[in-house]
Tab-separated table of C-alpha atoms in Angstrom:
chain	number	residue	atom	x	y	z
A	1	MET	CA	-0.038	-0.009	-0.046
A	2	ILE	CA	1.294	3.407	-0.912
A	3	ASN	CA	0.200	5.686	1.917
A	4	LYS	CA	-1.260	8.955	0.675
A	5	LYS	CA	-2.417	10.169	4.025
A	6	VAL	CA	-1.488	13.570	5.388
A	7	LEU	CA	-2.088	14.802	8.893
A	8	ASN	CA	-4.118	17.926	8.127
A	9	VAL	CA	-5.170	20.572	5.527
A	10	LYS	CA	-1.898	22.382	6.214
A	11	ASP	CA	0.225	19.651	4.919
A	12	ALA	CA	-2.195	18.782	2.213
A	13	LEU	CA	-1.934	22.251	0.610
A	14	LYS	CA	1.974	22.367	0.690
A	15	GLY	CA	3.347	23.988	-2.368
A	16	VAL	CA	0.107	25.705	-3.453
A	17	LYS	CA	1.189	29.090	-4.787
A	18	SER	CA	-0.384	32.443	-5.837
A	19	GLY	CA	-1.181	32.420	-9.587
A	20	MET	CA	-1.560	28.658	-9.814
A	21	THR	CA	-4.415	26.952	-11.661
A	22	ILE	CA	-6.672	25.015	-9.313
A	23	MET	CA	-9.574	22.739	-9.859
A	24	VAL	CA	-12.322	22.727	-7.034
A	25	GLY	CA	-14.864	19.980	-7.137
A	26	GLY	CA	-18.546	20.390	-6.202
A	27	PHE	CA	-21.983	21.326	-7.766
A	28	GLY	CA	-23.356	24.506	-6.155
A	29	LEU	CA	-22.404	23.894	-2.387
A	30	SER	CA	-22.777	20.044	-2.643
A	31	GLY	CA	-19.594	18.193	-2.416
A	32	ILE	CA	-17.260	21.151	-2.114
A	33	PRO	CA	-13.775	20.815	-0.536
A	34	GLU	CA	-14.744	23.028	2.367
A	35	ASN	CA	-11.474	22.533	4.217
A	36	ALA	CA	-9.216	23.184	1.379
A	37	ILE	CA	-11.096	26.189	0.472
A	38	GLU	CA	-10.868	27.657	4.056
A	39	GLU	CA	-7.146	26.968	3.987
A	40	LEU	CA	-6.627	28.780	0.791
A	41	VAL	CA	-8.417	31.762	2.276
A	42	LYS	CA	-6.007	31.507	5.253
A	43	LEU	CA	-2.791	31.334	3.025
A	44	GLU	CA	-3.942	34.522	1.445
A	45	LEU	CA	-2.917	33.266	-1.915
A	46	THR	CA	-3.861	35.483	-4.849
A	47	GLU	CA	-4.114	35.527	-8.554
A	48	LEU	CA	-5.540	32.247	-8.537
A	49	ILE	CA	-7.053	30.578	-11.808
A	50	CYS	CA	-9.937	28.448	-10.603
A	51	ILE	CA	-11.860	25.683	-12.434
A	52	SER	CA	-15.047	25.018	-10.638
A	53	ASN	CA	-18.621	24.477	-12.125
A	54	ASN	CA	-20.011	27.134	-9.668
A	55	ALA	CA	-18.564	29.960	-7.769
A	56	GLY	CA	-20.246	29.473	-4.347
A	57	VAL	CA	-22.360	31.954	-2.613
A	58	ASP	CA	-21.366	35.291	-1.223
A	59	ASP	CA	-20.376	33.874	2.142
A	60	PHE	CA	-19.618	30.167	1.563
A	61	GLY	CA	-17.621	28.064	-0.628
A	62	LEU	CA	-15.467	29.851	-3.433
A	63	GLY	CA	-17.418	33.026	-2.588
A	64	LEU	CA	-15.083	33.153	0.473
A	65	LEU	CA	-12.016	33.421	-1.970
A	66	LEU	CA	-13.812	35.911	-4.224
A	67	LYS	CA	-14.734	38.222	-1.341
A	68	LYS	CA	-10.977	38.559	-0.542
A	69	HIS	CA	-10.086	39.100	-4.395
A	70	GLN	CA	-7.933	35.947	-4.255
A	71	ILE	CA	-9.228	34.784	-7.747
A	72	LYS	CA	-8.079	36.360	-10.998
A	73	LYS	CA	-9.968	34.164	-13.260
A	74	MET	CA	-12.950	31.721	-12.891
A	75	ILE	CA	-13.703	28.943	-15.404
A	76	SER	CA	-17.220	27.688	-14.704
A	77	SER	CA	-20.525	26.850	-16.188
A	78	TYR	CA	-22.922	28.687	-14.043
A	79	VAL	CA	-22.331	31.450	-11.647
A	80	GLY	CA	-25.718	32.733	-10.520
A	81	GLU	CA	-26.656	33.201	-6.892
A	82	ASN	CA	-23.542	35.093	-6.166
A	83	ASP	CA	-23.821	39.029	-6.139
A	84	GLU	CA	-20.174	39.580	-5.371
A	85	PHE	CA	-19.237	37.367	-8.179
A	86	GLU	CA	-21.663	39.105	-10.731
A	87	ARG	CA	-20.337	42.654	-9.557
A	88	GLN	CA	-16.719	41.587	-9.982
A	89	MET	CA	-17.418	40.182	-13.360
A	90	LEU	CA	-19.543	43.103	-14.825
A	91	SER	CA	-16.838	45.531	-13.492
A	92	GLY	CA	-14.043	43.654	-15.208
A	93	GLU	CA	-12.192	42.913	-11.872
A	94	LEU	CA	-12.627	39.190	-12.408
A	95	GLU	CA	-11.916	37.361	-15.608
A	96	VAL	CA	-14.602	34.742	-16.318
A	97	ASP	CA	-14.523	32.017	-18.901
A	98	LEU	CA	-18.176	30.438	-19.064
A	99	ILE	CA	-18.108	26.975	-20.770
A	100	PRO	CA	-20.907	24.438	-21.134
A	101	GLN	CA	-21.312	22.044	-18.096
A	102	GLY	CA	-20.653	18.819	-20.004
A	103	THR	CA	-17.552	20.391	-21.901
A	104	LEU	CA	-16.193	21.434	-18.290
A	105	ALA	CA	-16.699	17.814	-17.161
A	106	GLU	CA	-15.152	16.464	-20.209
A	107	LYS	CA	-12.068	18.770	-19.991
A	108	CYS	CA	-11.536	17.467	-16.564
A	109	ARG	CA	-11.976	13.846	-17.632
A	110	SER	CA	-9.605	14.356	-20.549
A	111	ALA	CA	-6.964	15.739	-18.396
A	112	GLN	CA	-7.351	12.778	-16.091
A	113	SER	CA	-7.135	10.354	-18.994
A	114	GLY	CA	-4.457	11.733	-21.313
A	115	ILE	CA	-6.643	12.786	-24.033
A	116	PRO	CA	-5.478	16.331	-25.208
A	117	ALA	CA	-8.708	17.359	-26.870
A	118	PHE	CA	-12.057	16.294	-28.033
A	119	TYR	CA	-14.851	17.162	-30.346
A	120	THR	CA	-18.347	18.149	-28.765
A	121	PRO	CA	-21.471	19.507	-30.365
A	122	ALA	CA	-22.075	21.718	-27.313
A	123	GLY	CA	-21.722	25.418	-28.190
A	124	PHE	CA	-21.464	25.167	-31.923
A	125	GLY	CA	-22.941	28.235	-33.530
A	126	THR	CA	-22.517	30.212	-30.234
A	127	GLU	CA	-19.832	32.557	-28.779
A	128	VAL	CA	-18.377	29.559	-27.010
A	129	ALA	CA	-17.224	28.112	-30.356
A	130	GLN	CA	-15.566	31.608	-31.401
A	131	GLY	CA	-11.893	31.063	-32.451
A	132	LYS	CA	-12.147	27.348	-32.083
A	133	GLU	CA	-11.737	24.660	-34.534
A	134	THR	CA	-14.912	23.202	-35.741
A	135	ARG	CA	-15.623	20.271	-37.986
A	136	SER	CA	-18.276	18.117	-39.158
A	137	PHE	CA	-18.844	14.319	-38.551
A	138	GLY	CA	-21.705	12.964	-40.421
A	139	ASP	CA	-24.242	15.788	-40.804
A	140	LYS	CA	-23.480	17.364	-37.553
A	141	MET	CA	-21.073	20.144	-36.471
A	142	TYR	CA	-18.507	19.941	-33.446
A	143	VAL	CA	-16.300	22.182	-31.637
A	144	LEU	CA	-12.827	21.145	-30.738
A	145	GLU	CA	-12.109	21.630	-26.912
A	146	HIS	CA	-8.921	20.957	-25.089
A	147	ALA	CA	-8.162	19.184	-21.818
A	148	PHE	CA	-7.537	21.366	-18.878
A	149	LYS	CA	-4.149	21.707	-17.477
A	150	ALA	CA	-3.984	22.509	-13.672
A	151	ASP	CA	-1.371	22.493	-10.854
A	152	PHE	CA	-3.706	21.299	-7.855
A	153	SER	CA	-7.022	19.629	-7.911
A	154	PHE	CA	-9.059	19.872	-4.582
A	155	VAL	CA	-11.900	17.299	-4.216
A	156	LYS	CA	-14.128	16.077	-1.460
A	157	ALA	CA	-15.273	12.470	-0.972
A	158	TRP	CA	-17.574	10.753	1.615
A	159	LYS	CA	-15.161	7.921	2.688
A	160	GLY	CA	-11.626	7.253	1.928
A	161	ASP	CA	-8.496	5.270	3.073
A	162	GLU	CA	-4.657	5.762	3.384
A	163	ALA	CA	-4.314	4.312	-0.183
A	164	GLY	CA	-6.288	7.327	-1.423
A	165	ASN	CA	-9.353	5.211	-2.507
A	166	LEU	CA	-12.515	7.164	-2.630
A	167	ILE	CA	-16.235	6.780	-2.318
A	168	PHE	CA	-18.727	9.632	-2.927
A	169	LYS	CA	-22.218	10.075	-1.660
A	170	GLY	CA	-25.243	11.021	-3.597
A	171	THR	CA	-25.140	14.124	-5.900
A	172	ALA	CA	-22.026	15.300	-3.878
A	173	ARG	CA	-20.110	13.093	-6.335
A	174	ASN	CA	-20.536	15.518	-9.427
A	175	PHE	CA	-17.255	16.883	-10.589
A	176	ASN	CA	-15.091	15.322	-7.935
A	177	PRO	CA	-14.307	12.055	-9.501
A	178	ASN	CA	-13.586	13.837	-12.877
A	179	MET	CA	-11.112	16.155	-11.401
A	180	CYS	CA	-9.160	13.242	-9.486
A	181	GLY	CA	-5.695	13.064	-11.238
A	182	ALA	CA	-6.565	15.928	-13.671
A	183	ALA	CA	-4.012	18.182	-12.193
A	184	LYS	CA	-0.387	17.720	-11.169
A	185	ILE	CA	-1.413	17.189	-7.626
A	186	THR	CA	-4.798	15.932	-6.365
A	187	VAL	CA	-5.864	16.592	-2.806
A	188	ALA	CA	-8.805	14.724	-1.481
A	189	GLU	CA	-10.531	15.595	1.846
A	190	VAL	CA	-12.959	12.980	3.232
A	191	GLU	CA	-15.612	13.170	5.830
A	192	GLU	CA	-14.603	9.739	7.050
A	193	MET	CA	-11.064	8.169	6.879
A	194	VAL	CA	-11.607	4.481	7.326
A	195	PRO	CA	-9.120	1.706	8.189
A	196	LEU	CA	-7.275	0.226	5.169
A	197	GLY	CA	-9.069	-2.818	3.878
A	198	GLU	CA	-12.640	-1.521	5.154
A	199	LEU	CA	-13.672	-0.177	1.681
A	200	ASP	CA	-15.030	-3.031	-0.540
A	201	PRO	CA	-12.699	-2.681	-3.763
A	202	ASN	CA	-16.044	-3.493	-5.749
A	203	GLN	CA	-17.630	-0.100	-4.464
A	204	ILE	CA	-14.553	2.149	-4.800
A	205	HIS	CA	-15.405	4.977	-7.311
A	206	ILE	CA	-12.027	6.454	-7.569
A	207	PRO	CA	-8.855	4.229	-7.071
A	208	GLY	CA	-5.951	5.646	-4.906
A	209	ILE	CA	-3.610	6.027	-8.079
A	210	PHE	CA	-5.269	9.299	-8.961
A	211	ILE	CA	-4.660	10.850	-5.515
A	212	GLN	CA	-1.495	12.215	-4.147
A	213	ARG	CA	-2.750	13.496	-0.747
A	214	ILE	CA	-5.780	12.497	1.334
A	215	PHE	CA	-6.900	13.830	4.775
A	216	GLN	CA	-9.779	13.683	7.168
A	217	GLY	CA	-11.514	17.143	6.937
A	218	SER	CA	-11.894	18.661	10.348
A	219	THR	CA	-15.294	20.248	9.843
A	220	PHE	CA	-18.044	19.888	7.234
A	221	GLU	CA	-20.791	22.505	7.430
A	222	LYS	CA	-22.482	20.837	4.240
A	223	ARG	CA	-24.670	23.926	3.746
A	224	ILE	CA	-27.894	23.591	1.739
A	225	GLU	CA	-28.485	26.244	-0.959
A	226	GLN	CA	-31.986	25.777	-1.879
A	227	ARG	CA	-33.852	24.056	0.874
A	228	THR	CA	-37.092	22.741	-0.750
A	229	THR	CA	-39.635	20.505	0.922
A	230	ARG	CA	-43.028	19.119	0.340
A	231	LYS	CA	-45.888	18.906	2.819
A	232	LYS	CA	-46.942	15.631	4.192
B	1	MET	CA	-54.310	32.322	-20.549
B	2	LEU	CA	-52.230	29.868	-18.537
B	3	ASP	CA	-50.153	30.282	-15.541
B	4	LYS	CA	-46.907	28.622	-14.890
B	5	ILE	CA	-48.691	25.465	-13.410
B	6	GLY	CA	-50.822	25.462	-16.680
B	7	ILE	CA	-47.844	25.446	-18.835
B	8	ALA	CA	-46.405	22.485	-16.866
B	9	LYS	CA	-49.539	20.653	-17.102
B	10	ARG	CA	-49.708	20.952	-20.815
B	11	ILE	CA	-45.885	19.876	-21.238
B	12	ALA	CA	-46.534	16.932	-19.022
B	13	LYS	CA	-48.856	15.522	-21.764
B	14	GLU	CA	-45.611	15.369	-24.007
B	15	VAL	CA	-43.992	12.941	-21.575
B	16	LYS	CA	-44.442	9.352	-22.794
B	17	ASP	CA	-44.135	5.932	-21.206
B	18	GLY	CA	-40.591	4.759	-20.944
B	19	TYR	CA	-39.048	8.296	-21.280
B	20	TYR	CA	-35.840	9.407	-19.644
B	21	VAL	CA	-36.446	13.078	-19.222
B	22	ASN	CA	-34.108	16.114	-18.319
B	23	LEU	CA	-36.074	19.015	-16.723
B	24	GLY	CA	-34.503	22.509	-16.562
B	25	ILE	CA	-34.862	25.015	-13.864
B	26	GLY	CA	-38.168	26.981	-13.169
B	27	ILE	CA	-41.340	25.905	-15.104
B	28	PRO	CA	-39.770	22.595	-16.370
B	29	THR	CA	-39.211	21.404	-12.756
B	30	LEU	CA	-42.928	21.711	-12.219
B	31	VAL	CA	-43.635	19.329	-15.080
B	32	ALA	CA	-42.673	16.325	-12.811
B	33	ASN	CA	-45.735	17.029	-10.648
B	34	PHE	CA	-48.259	16.399	-13.445
B	35	VAL	CA	-47.047	13.387	-15.482
B	36	ARG	CA	-49.635	10.633	-15.550
B	37	ASP	CA	-49.138	8.113	-12.990
B	38	ASP	CA	-49.966	5.111	-15.124
B	39	ILE	CA	-46.762	5.561	-17.090
B	40	GLU	CA	-43.125	4.829	-16.070
B	41	VAL	CA	-40.716	7.854	-16.575
B	42	GLU	CA	-37.378	8.612	-14.908
B	43	PHE	CA	-36.038	12.158	-14.421
B	44	GLN	CA	-32.376	12.788	-14.893
B	45	SER	CA	-30.767	15.792	-13.207
B	46	GLU	CA	-27.391	16.669	-15.038
B	47	ASN	CA	-25.596	17.157	-11.672
B	48	GLY	CA	-25.719	13.477	-11.378
B	49	VAL	CA	-28.811	11.559	-10.521
B	50	LEU	CA	-31.344	9.306	-12.416
B	51	GLY	CA	-34.613	8.433	-10.891
B	52	MET	CA	-35.348	11.869	-8.988
B	53	GLY	CA	-38.406	11.707	-6.750
B	54	PRO	CA	-40.354	14.540	-5.243
B	55	PHE	CA	-38.998	17.140	-2.664
B	56	PRO	CA	-38.222	15.668	0.898
B	57	LEU	CA	-40.448	16.062	3.718
B	58	GLU	CA	-39.418	18.825	6.088
B	59	GLY	CA	-36.557	17.704	8.298
B	60	GLU	CA	-35.457	15.086	5.633
B	61	GLU	CA	-33.334	17.362	3.567
B	62	ASP	CA	-29.922	16.070	2.725
B	63	ALA	CA	-27.052	18.376	1.539
B	64	ASP	CA	-25.681	15.496	-0.648
B	65	LEU	CA	-29.001	15.072	-2.477
B	66	ILE	CA	-29.989	17.909	-4.708
B	67	ASN	CA	-31.042	18.548	-8.358
B	68	ALA	CA	-29.499	20.811	-11.000
B	69	GLY	CA	-31.426	23.823	-9.450
B	70	LYS	CA	-29.599	23.006	-6.297
B	71	GLN	CA	-32.918	22.043	-4.544
B	72	THR	CA	-33.054	19.251	-2.081
B	73	ILE	CA	-34.690	16.237	-3.597
B	74	THR	CA	-35.379	12.458	-2.910
B	75	THR	CA	-34.803	9.467	-5.147
B	76	LEU	CA	-37.177	6.770	-6.074
B	77	PRO	CA	-36.352	2.859	-6.098
B	78	GLY	CA	-34.081	2.206	-9.012
B	79	ALA	CA	-32.362	5.568	-8.927
B	80	SER	CA	-28.672	5.793	-9.434
B	81	PHE	CA	-25.876	8.486	-9.004
B	82	PHE	CA	-23.003	9.193	-11.303
B	83	ASP	CA	-20.318	11.838	-11.965
B	84	SER	CA	-20.758	14.934	-14.230
B	85	ALA	CA	-18.717	13.255	-17.174
B	86	LEU	CA	-21.072	10.273	-17.141
B	87	SER	CA	-23.845	12.565	-16.819
B	88	PHE	CA	-23.165	14.322	-19.934
B	89	SER	CA	-22.413	10.982	-21.790
B	90	MET	CA	-26.170	10.222	-21.154
B	91	ILE	CA	-26.969	13.770	-22.603
B	92	ARG	CA	-24.565	13.957	-25.605
B	93	GLY	CA	-24.970	10.484	-26.363
B	94	GLN	CA	-28.637	10.906	-26.744
B	95	HIS	CA	-29.714	8.428	-24.103
B	96	VAL	CA	-32.237	11.075	-22.707
B	97	ASP	CA	-35.498	10.979	-24.663
B	98	LEU	CA	-36.936	14.392	-23.830
B	99	THR	CA	-35.434	17.771	-22.641
B	100	ILE	CA	-37.588	20.465	-21.322
B	101	LEU	CA	-36.094	23.868	-20.639
B	102	GLY	CA	-36.768	27.626	-20.230
B	103	ALA	CA	-35.811	30.288	-22.746
B	104	MET	CA	-35.406	34.056	-22.948
B	105	GLU	CA	-35.797	33.965	-26.753
B	106	VAL	CA	-36.524	31.354	-29.462
B	107	SER	CA	-36.427	32.149	-33.069
B	108	GLU	CA	-38.444	30.742	-35.952
B	109	ASN	CA	-35.621	28.636	-37.187
B	110	GLY	CA	-35.363	26.821	-33.713
B	111	ASP	CA	-32.347	28.831	-32.187
B	112	ILE	CA	-32.612	29.489	-28.522
B	113	ALA	CA	-31.091	32.047	-26.156
B	114	ASN	CA	-31.164	31.545	-22.520
B	115	TRP	CA	-27.939	32.240	-20.670
B	116	LYS	CA	-26.645	35.848	-21.103
B	117	ILE	CA	-27.921	39.390	-21.474
B	118	PRO	CA	-24.673	41.231	-22.382
B	119	GLY	CA	-23.641	43.950	-19.763
B	120	PHE	CA	-26.597	43.164	-17.688
B	121	MET	CA	-26.978	39.558	-16.656
B	122	VAL	CA	-24.610	36.834	-16.952
B	123	LYS	CA	-25.368	33.625	-15.095
B	124	GLY	CA	-23.832	31.128	-17.452
B	125	MET	CA	-25.235	28.270	-19.538
B	126	GLY	CA	-24.917	25.348	-17.048
B	127	GLY	CA	-25.826	22.334	-18.993
B	128	ALA	CA	-28.165	23.988	-21.352
B	129	MET	CA	-25.631	24.043	-24.361
B	130	ASP	CA	-24.726	20.317	-24.162
B	131	LEU	CA	-28.528	19.562	-23.814
B	132	VAL	CA	-29.819	21.650	-26.790
B	133	ALA	CA	-26.834	20.568	-29.069
B	134	SER	CA	-27.320	17.029	-28.330
B	135	ALA	CA	-31.085	16.145	-27.888
B	136	ASP	CA	-33.531	15.405	-30.692
B	137	ASN	CA	-36.584	16.107	-28.732
B	138	ILE	CA	-36.591	19.612	-26.926
B	139	ILE	CA	-39.550	21.656	-25.593
B	140	VAL	CA	-39.229	25.005	-24.330
B	141	ALA	CA	-41.380	26.163	-21.656
B	142	MET	CA	-41.754	29.971	-21.253
B	143	MET	CA	-43.924	33.029	-21.109
B	144	HIS	CA	-44.903	34.232	-24.625
B	145	THR	CA	-43.941	37.728	-23.831
B	146	ASN	CA	-41.062	39.353	-21.666
B	147	LYS	CA	-41.727	41.699	-18.708
B	148	LYS	CA	-41.865	44.603	-21.073
B	149	GLY	CA	-44.572	42.750	-23.163
B	150	MET	CA	-42.300	42.102	-26.089
B	151	SER	CA	-42.572	38.677	-27.797
B	152	LYS	CA	-39.939	36.139	-26.906
B	153	LEU	CA	-40.577	34.316	-30.002
B	154	LEU	CA	-38.741	36.017	-32.762
B	155	GLU	CA	-37.663	35.992	-36.415
B	156	ARG	CA	-34.070	35.894	-35.245
B	157	CYS	CA	-32.722	35.863	-31.524
B	158	SER	CA	-31.172	39.089	-30.388
B	159	LEU	CA	-29.422	37.668	-27.377
B	160	PRO	CA	-26.365	35.544	-27.408
B	161	LEU	CA	-27.344	31.939	-28.595
B	162	THR	CA	-27.273	28.907	-26.498
B	163	GLY	CA	-27.985	26.502	-29.601
B	164	VAL	CA	-28.855	26.666	-33.226
B	165	GLY	CA	-31.665	25.192	-35.024
B	166	CYS	CA	-32.519	22.752	-32.145
B	167	ILE	CA	-35.969	23.580	-30.649
B	168	ASN	CA	-38.895	21.432	-31.836
B	169	LYS	CA	-41.772	22.767	-29.697
B	170	ILE	CA	-42.682	25.861	-27.374
B	171	VAL	CA	-45.407	25.787	-24.961
B	172	THR	CA	-46.289	29.333	-23.555
B	173	ASN	CA	-48.993	30.879	-21.479
B	174	LEU	CA	-50.835	31.640	-24.756
B	175	ALA	CA	-50.142	28.709	-27.185
B	176	VAL	CA	-48.413	25.543	-28.192
B	177	ILE	CA	-46.105	26.074	-31.062
B	178	GLU	CA	-44.072	23.773	-33.357
B	179	ILE	CA	-41.024	24.838	-35.074
B	180	THR	CA	-41.179	23.654	-38.763
B	181	PRO	CA	-38.837	24.324	-41.750
B	182	ASP	CA	-41.104	27.038	-42.599
B	183	GLY	CA	-41.112	28.775	-39.211
B	184	PHE	CA	-43.514	28.789	-36.167
B	185	LYS	CA	-46.627	26.882	-36.683
B	186	LEU	CA	-49.627	27.375	-34.200
B	187	LEU	CA	-50.953	23.998	-32.881
B	188	GLU	CA	-53.102	24.960	-29.922
B	189	ARG	CA	-54.510	28.000	-28.103
B	190	ALA	CA	-54.506	28.521	-24.491
B	191	PRO	CA	-58.136	28.519	-22.867
B	192	GLY	CA	-59.876	31.690	-23.710
B	193	ILE	CA	-57.081	33.032	-26.007
B	194	SER	CA	-57.785	34.036	-29.673
B	195	VAL	CA	-55.764	33.200	-32.578
B	196	GLU	CA	-55.416	37.001	-33.138
B	197	GLU	CA	-54.025	37.591	-29.685
B	198	ILE	CA	-51.219	35.000	-30.272
B	199	VAL	CA	-50.484	36.570	-33.620
B	200	SER	CA	-50.211	40.020	-32.168
B	201	SER	CA	-48.013	38.727	-29.312
B	202	THR	CA	-45.640	36.933	-31.793
B	203	ASP	CA	-42.864	38.330	-33.794
B	204	GLY	CA	-41.705	36.414	-36.812
B	205	HIS	CA	-43.979	34.466	-39.033
B	206	LEU	CA	-46.678	32.335	-37.581
B	207	ILE	CA	-48.175	29.647	-39.665
B	208	ILE	CA	-51.935	29.323	-39.062
B	209	ASP	CA	-53.481	26.222	-40.739
B	210	GLY	CA	-57.183	25.687	-40.439
B	211	ASP	CA	-59.099	25.788	-37.121
B	212	ILE	CA	-56.615	25.893	-34.118
B	213	PRO	CA	-58.148	23.882	-31.277
B	214	GLU	CA	-58.043	24.976	-27.509
B	215	MET	CA	-55.449	23.041	-25.365
B	216	ILE	CA	-56.972	20.441	-23.164
B	217	ILE	CA	-55.683	20.891	-19.701
B	218	ASP	CA	-56.801	18.469	-16.816
């Protein structure tokens, strides 16, 4: 067993520097690496280029980094529900690259898989395709999209072990598995670190080979963005 | 004239037995409430769940269980979870039978705009561009006119596009309209709405062929 376990978030984030490109897992506030984000705020790193589907809300998730102007550029698919983000974007303080959600996921997966680029129909005929190579296959048009290149990837899983094996829960899975191994260093934080051998190999979503560092997160608020219920 | 519930009820009639359906945010989300209960349908949400159930009871909300609108949800027996890349394999791979989404504008050649108003509102496209570029069967749910009373059905979209030539059908508070190679074709009127009212609320060419029946809403 190759041991990937580090003691805490501080050790897990060693080597992260201002100006780096980072991937951050999660969809909305579900499945975000809360501990890594909190540490990035504490480290006061700036000029970060951040690849994440969403940008958090004003006082949680990536919104915490935005509020302190630590992010130079966001690469996302949907950034509603964050007033500070919208203000910084419209005023030009923040660079924003909006790309289709499936393209975002595939750019992660390609980086993980050693595929330099791929064709997708998403965005053909729109401003997303501007300046990009397009090509027809059969009777349909496609846009060439390139794999991401990132320095660090921060993901969050439900359970993990010292070997770096991960299991995700519910829709908190989202982009997290696709970002594992998609950057030079992948840091996984887990809600529950279990003893080696306890995870059933049949049930593991991401094998430890994709992970360089894993740690037990100290706190998880797991905030709900849109609490919606029905009556009995 | 229909309200949002009425639009959702009318669209629910388009959902057929055995369909996998992706519902967008807003009116489309409501459609799930009105699908006939004698047919089998599974709802896909692009953040990574197939087999979505109703909203949870109060006290049973789970932060790890949400839909694409970030609302708390439940799952039904037979449900599954998956990552974002696999979710869009379902979508781009055309395994989803019906996509229902909202729009700011739709043009008579089937272009749709729903993600950006330059200099004013930029929320992003989310999964909409992947959905409209891939699906064969796309229905738009929207109000016929915007808050200023201007038609959202246009000869050409004025806003940045989400997809080109991809929309099949539009259900609004006034009408059901099909997109044909010759442009918008009026299929049904909302209860109490005349053909003339629909024509005057629609920019772009509207084909009216024979008597236009009133929608039947349960």
